[in-house]
Amino acid sequence: MSDKRPYRVSVVLPAFNEEPNIPTLLEKTSRALAANGMDGEIILVDDGSTDGTGQAADEAAKTCPNLRVFHHRRNLGLTRALMTGFEHAQGDVIVFLCSDLQSDPEEDIPKLVAELDKGADVALGWRQGRSDGRVVVSKLYHWLSRLLFGITAHDMNWIKAFRREVVEGMKLRSDWHRYIAVLAAAEGYRIAEVKTNCYPRRHGASKFGRRRILAGFFDLLAIKFQTSFIDRPMLFFGSLGLALLFVSFLIGGYG
């Protein structure tokens, strides 16, 4: 990795209406970097919050020289918030954590970075103790991802760390943050995963919407087309047509 960058590690924290969590989140993140001897910065992206998230972060930045805060005028979604963080990150390694404290920076930052030190390009956190009611949907997504892309990871839509070159030039559409590992694997980057605790949310509400479930399925197909069939579109649509024809025969046979 380059020695010319100001920091080794950039921790990106996208936040939307997380005001009660901000002080503890930033304190834990700062302690994690210091305790592990990591030369790092913290980037918090306030994604158009309507509470005091942005103000709390700005106040913390007055006494935390390695904290930078960026504000979206309106809520643009997690993918765009992450992209803002990635664009401003100055570290060789980028760590993405949740701002709702379901992940613990003091536990997870050293775990994720250690996987990169072992040779991985992307390190995925594998949630342990998850109890948010979306386990079945998550398992379906990951099964489809393994089927379509051959990735054996158990959890691709949570916290992660990666070398900055992984996301340099990566174009993410809305909600495609969950497929960073898929896109990275398609480019030949090495993927690792490490078990991490998933804690109950302390404050605030989940930002997950049910409308994303069906959209996520079509996103997987779009990414498969982009990574495997962009030069052979007829093969993709022909295969998809045969699959849909087969499904229609099954439905007709049991109708």
CSV table of C-alpha atoms in Angstrom, one decimal:
chain,number,residue,atom,x,y,z
A,1,MET,CA,0.0,0.0,0.0
A,2,SER,CA,1.1,3.6,-0.6
A,3,ASP,CA,3.0,5.4,2.2
A,4,LYS,CA,2.1,8.8,0.7
A,5,ARG,CA,-1.5,9.0,1.9
A,6,PRO,CA,-2.2,11.1,5.0
A,7,TYR,CA,-3.9,8.1,6.7
A,8,ARG,CA,-3.7,4.3,6.7
A,9,VAL,CA,-7.4,3.8,7.6
A,10,SER,CA,-10.5,5.8,6.8
A,11,VAL,CA,-13.7,4.9,8.7
A,12,VAL,CA,-16.8,5.9,6.8
A,13,LEU,CA,-20.0,6.4,8.9
A,14,PRO,CA,-23.1,7.2,6.9
A,15,ALA,CA,-25.9,8.5,9.2
A,16,PHE,CA,-29.5,9.3,8.8
A,17,ASN,CA,-31.5,10.5,11.9
A,18,GLU,CA,-29.0,8.9,14.3
A,19,GLU,CA,-28.6,11.8,16.7
A,20,PRO,CA,-28.7,9.8,20.0
A,21,ASN,CA,-26.1,7.4,18.7
A,22,ILE,CA,-23.5,10.0,17.4
A,23,PRO,CA,-21.6,10.7,20.6
A,24,THR,CA,-21.0,7.1,21.5
A,25,LEU,CA,-20.4,6.1,17.9
A,26,LEU,CA,-17.6,8.7,17.5
A,27,GLU,CA,-16.1,8.0,20.9
A,28,LYS,CA,-15.9,4.2,20.2
A,29,THR,CA,-14.5,4.8,16.7
A,30,SER,CA,-11.8,7.1,18.0
A,31,ARG,CA,-10.9,4.7,20.8
A,32,ALA,CA,-10.7,1.8,18.3
A,33,LEU,CA,-8.2,3.6,16.1
A,34,ALA,CA,-6.1,4.8,19.0
A,35,ALA,CA,-6.1,1.4,20.9
A,36,ASN,CA,-4.9,-0.5,17.8
A,37,GLY,CA,-2.2,2.0,16.8
A,38,MET,CA,-4.0,2.8,13.5
A,39,ASP,CA,-3.2,6.1,11.9
A,40,GLY,CA,-6.8,6.9,10.8
A,41,GLU,CA,-9.5,9.4,10.1
A,42,ILE,CA,-13.3,9.3,10.7
A,43,ILE,CA,-15.6,10.5,8.0
A,44,LEU,CA,-19.3,10.9,9.0
A,45,VAL,CA,-21.8,11.6,6.2
A,46,ASP,CA,-25.0,13.2,7.4
A,47,ASP,CA,-27.5,12.0,4.7
A,48,GLY,CA,-30.1,14.8,5.0
A,49,SER,CA,-31.0,14.0,8.6
A,50,THR,CA,-34.1,15.9,10.0
A,51,ASP,CA,-32.9,15.6,13.6
A,52,GLY,CA,-29.7,16.8,15.2
A,53,THR,CA,-27.4,14.3,13.6
A,54,GLY,CA,-25.4,16.8,11.6
A,55,GLN,CA,-25.2,19.3,14.5
A,56,ALA,CA,-24.0,16.6,16.9
A,57,ALA,CA,-21.3,15.5,14.4
A,58,ASP,CA,-20.2,19.1,13.8
A,59,GLU,CA,-19.9,19.7,17.5
A,60,ALA,CA,-17.7,16.6,17.9
A,61,ALA,CA,-15.5,17.7,15.1
A,62,LYS,CA,-14.5,20.8,17.1
A,63,THR,CA,-12.5,18.6,19.5
A,64,CYS,CA,-11.6,15.7,17.2
A,65,PRO,CA,-9.1,16.8,14.5
A,66,ASN,CA,-9.3,13.5,12.6
A,67,LEU,CA,-13.1,13.7,12.2
A,68,ARG,CA,-14.5,15.3,9.0
A,69,VAL,CA,-18.3,15.7,8.5
A,70,PHE,CA,-20.1,16.0,5.2
A,71,HIS,CA,-23.7,17.0,4.8
A,72,HIS,CA,-26.3,16.1,2.1
A,73,ARG,CA,-29.0,18.7,1.8
A,74,ARG,CA,-31.6,15.9,1.5
A,75,ASN,CA,-31.7,12.2,2.1
A,76,LEU,CA,-30.0,10.5,-0.9
A,77,GLY,CA,-29.9,7.0,0.5
A,78,LEU,CA,-27.2,4.8,1.9
A,79,THR,CA,-25.4,4.1,-1.4
A,80,ARG,CA,-24.9,7.8,-2.2
A,81,ALA,CA,-23.9,8.5,1.4
A,82,LEU,CA,-21.2,5.8,1.1
A,83,MET,CA,-20.0,7.2,-2.2
A,84,THR,CA,-19.6,10.6,-0.6
A,85,GLY,CA,-17.5,9.0,2.1
A,86,PHE,CA,-15.4,7.0,-0.3
A,87,GLU,CA,-14.8,10.1,-2.5
A,88,HIS,CA,-13.3,12.0,0.5
A,89,ALA,CA,-11.5,9.1,2.2
A,90,GLN,CA,-7.7,9.6,2.3
A,91,GLY,CA,-6.8,6.2,3.7
A,92,ASP,CA,-5.3,3.2,2.0
A,93,VAL,CA,-7.9,1.1,3.7
A,94,ILE,CA,-11.6,2.1,3.9
A,95,VAL,CA,-13.9,0.7,6.7
A,96,PHE,CA,-17.6,1.1,6.5
A,97,LEU,CA,-19.6,0.7,9.8
A,98,CYS,CA,-23.2,1.2,10.7
A,99,SER,CA,-24.1,4.4,12.7
A,100,ASP,CA,-26.8,2.7,14.6
A,101,LEU,CA,-24.3,0.9,16.9
A,102,GLN,CA,-25.5,-2.5,15.9
A,103,SER,CA,-21.8,-3.0,15.1
A,104,ASP,CA,-19.2,-2.1,17.7
A,105,PRO,CA,-16.3,-0.1,16.3
A,106,GLU,CA,-14.0,-1.2,19.0
A,107,GLU,CA,-14.6,-4.9,18.2
A,108,ASP,CA,-15.0,-4.7,14.5
A,109,ILE,CA,-12.4,-2.3,13.1
A,110,PRO,CA,-9.4,-4.4,14.2
A,111,LYS,CA,-11.1,-7.6,13.0
A,112,LEU,CA,-11.9,-6.3,9.6
A,113,VAL,CA,-8.5,-4.6,9.0
A,114,ALA,CA,-6.7,-7.8,10.2
A,115,GLU,CA,-8.3,-9.7,7.3
A,116,LEU,CA,-6.8,-7.2,4.9
A,117,ASP,CA,-3.4,-7.6,6.6
A,118,LYS,CA,-3.7,-11.3,5.9
A,119,GLY,CA,-4.0,-10.7,2.2
A,120,ALA,CA,-7.7,-10.1,1.5
A,121,ASP,CA,-8.8,-7.2,-0.6
A,122,VAL,CA,-12.3,-7.1,0.9
A,123,ALA,CA,-13.3,-8.1,4.4
A,124,LEU,CA,-17.0,-8.7,5.2
A,125,GLY,CA,-18.5,-8.8,8.6
A,126,TRP,CA,-20.7,-11.9,9.2
A,127,ARG,CA,-23.5,-11.0,11.6
A,128,GLN,CA,-23.8,-13.2,14.7
A,129,GLY,CA,-26.9,-12.9,16.9
A,130,ARG,CA,-29.0,-11.1,14.3
A,131,SER,CA,-32.6,-10.6,15.4
A,132,ASP,CA,-34.1,-7.9,13.1
A,133,GLY,CA,-36.7,-10.0,11.4
A,134,ARG,CA,-35.1,-9.9,8.0
A,135,VAL,CA,-33.0,-13.1,8.3
A,136,VAL,CA,-35.1,-15.1,5.8
A,137,VAL,CA,-34.9,-12.3,3.1
A,138,SER,CA,-31.2,-11.9,3.7
A,139,LYS,CA,-30.6,-15.7,3.4
A,140,LEU,CA,-32.5,-15.7,0.1
A,141,TYR,CA,-30.4,-12.8,-1.3
A,142,HIS,CA,-27.2,-14.5,-0.3
A,143,TRP,CA,-28.3,-17.8,-1.8
A,144,LEU,CA,-29.1,-16.1,-5.1
A,145,SER,CA,-25.8,-14.3,-4.9
A,146,ARG,CA,-23.9,-17.6,-4.4
A,147,LEU,CA,-25.9,-19.1,-7.3
A,148,LEU,CA,-25.3,-16.3,-9.7
A,149,PHE,CA,-21.8,-15.2,-8.8
A,150,GLY,CA,-20.2,-18.1,-7.0
A,151,ILE,CA,-19.4,-16.1,-3.8
A,152,THR,CA,-19.5,-18.3,-0.7
A,153,ALA,CA,-19.7,-15.5,1.8
A,154,HIS,CA,-22.6,-15.6,4.3
A,155,ASP,CA,-23.3,-11.9,4.7
A,156,MET,CA,-22.5,-9.3,2.0
A,157,ASN,CA,-24.8,-6.5,3.1
A,158,TRP,CA,-23.3,-5.3,6.3
A,159,ILE,CA,-20.1,-3.8,7.6
A,160,LYS,CA,-16.9,-4.3,5.6
A,161,ALA,CA,-13.4,-3.1,4.9
A,162,PHE,CA,-11.5,-2.9,1.6
A,163,ARG,CA,-8.4,-1.6,0.0
A,164,ARG,CA,-9.2,1.8,-1.6
A,165,GLU,CA,-8.5,0.6,-5.1
A,166,VAL,CA,-11.5,-1.7,-4.8
A,167,VAL,CA,-14.0,1.2,-4.9
A,168,GLU,CA,-11.9,3.6,-7.0
A,169,GLY,CA,-13.9,4.0,-10.2
A,170,MET,CA,-16.7,1.7,-9.0
A,171,LYS,CA,-20.0,3.0,-10.2
A,172,LEU,CA,-22.8,2.2,-7.8
A,173,ARG,CA,-26.4,2.7,-8.6
A,174,SER,CA,-29.1,3.3,-6.0
A,175,ASP,CA,-29.0,0.6,-3.3
A,176,TRP,CA,-26.0,-1.2,-4.9
A,177,HIS,CA,-23.9,-0.7,-1.8
A,178,ARG,CA,-25.0,-4.2,-0.8
A,179,TYR,CA,-23.3,-5.6,-3.9
A,180,ILE,CA,-19.8,-4.1,-3.4
A,181,ALA,CA,-18.5,-7.6,-2.7
A,182,VAL,CA,-20.1,-9.0,-5.8
A,183,LEU,CA,-18.7,-6.3,-8.0
A,184,ALA,CA,-15.3,-6.6,-6.4
A,185,ALA,CA,-15.2,-10.4,-6.9
A,186,ALA,CA,-16.1,-9.9,-10.6
A,187,GLU,CA,-12.9,-7.9,-10.9
A,188,GLY,CA,-10.8,-10.6,-9.3
A,189,TYR,CA,-10.4,-9.1,-5.8
A,190,ARG,CA,-10.0,-11.5,-2.9
A,191,ILE,CA,-12.9,-11.7,-0.5
A,192,ALA,CA,-12.7,-12.8,3.2
A,193,GLU,CA,-15.3,-12.7,6.0
A,194,VAL,CA,-15.0,-12.6,9.8
A,195,LYS,CA,-17.7,-13.2,12.4
A,196,THR,CA,-18.9,-10.0,14.1
A,197,ASN,CA,-21.5,-9.4,16.8
A,198,CYS,CA,-24.8,-7.8,15.8
A,199,TYR,CA,-26.3,-5.9,18.7
A,200,PRO,CA,-29.9,-4.7,19.1
A,201,ARG,CA,-30.4,-1.1,18.0
A,202,ARG,CA,-30.2,1.3,21.0
A,203,HIS,CA,-32.0,4.3,19.5
A,204,GLY,CA,-33.9,5.3,16.4
A,205,ALA,CA,-35.6,3.1,13.8
A,206,SER,CA,-34.5,0.9,11.0
A,207,LYS,CA,-34.3,2.5,7.5
A,208,PHE,CA,-35.2,-0.8,5.7
A,209,GLY,CA,-38.2,-0.7,3.4
A,210,ARG,CA,-40.1,-3.7,2.1
A,211,ARG,CA,-40.1,-2.2,-1.4
A,212,ARG,CA,-36.4,-3.0,-1.6
A,213,ILE,CA,-37.0,-6.7,-1.5
A,214,LEU,CA,-38.3,-7.0,-5.1
A,215,ALA,CA,-35.9,-4.3,-6.3
A,216,GLY,CA,-33.0,-6.2,-4.9
A,217,PHE,CA,-33.9,-9.3,-7.0
A,218,PHE,CA,-33.8,-7.2,-10.2
A,219,ASP,CA,-30.6,-5.6,-9.0
A,220,LEU,CA,-29.0,-9.0,-8.9
A,221,LEU,CA,-30.0,-9.7,-12.4
A,222,ALA,CA,-28.7,-6.3,-13.6
A,223,ILE,CA,-25.4,-6.9,-11.9
A,224,LYS,CA,-25.2,-10.4,-13.4
A,225,PHE,CA,-25.8,-8.9,-16.8
A,226,GLN,CA,-23.2,-6.2,-16.2
A,227,THR,CA,-20.5,-8.5,-15.0
A,228,SER,CA,-21.0,-11.6,-17.2
A,229,PHE,CA,-23.0,-10.8,-20.3
A,230,ILE,CA,-22.3,-7.2,-21.3
A,231,ASP,CA,-20.5,-8.4,-24.4
A,232,ARG,CA,-23.0,-11.2,-25.0
A,233,PRO,CA,-26.5,-9.8,-24.4
A,234,MET,CA,-28.3,-12.4,-26.4
A,235,LEU,CA,-27.0,-15.2,-24.3
A,236,PHE,CA,-28.2,-13.4,-21.2
A,237,PHE,CA,-31.7,-12.7,-22.5
A,238,GLY,CA,-31.9,-16.1,-24.1
A,239,SER,CA,-31.0,-17.8,-20.8
A,240,LEU,CA,-33.5,-15.6,-18.9
A,241,GLY,CA,-36.2,-16.4,-21.4
A,242,LEU,CA,-35.7,-20.1,-21.1
A,243,ALA,CA,-35.8,-19.9,-17.3
A,244,LEU,CA,-39.0,-17.9,-17.4
A,245,LEU,CA,-40.5,-20.4,-19.9
A,246,PHE,CA,-39.6,-23.3,-17.6
A,247,VAL,CA,-41.2,-21.5,-14.6
A,248,SER,CA,-44.4,-20.8,-16.7
A,249,PHE,CA,-44.6,-24.5,-17.6
A,250,LEU,CA,-44.3,-25.5,-13.9
A,251,ILE,CA,-47.0,-23.0,-13.0
A,252,GLY,CA,-49.2,-24.2,-15.8
A,253,GLY,CA,-48.7,-27.8,-14.9
A,254,TYR,CA,-49.8,-27.3,-11.3
A,255,GLY,CA,-52.5,-24.7,-12.2
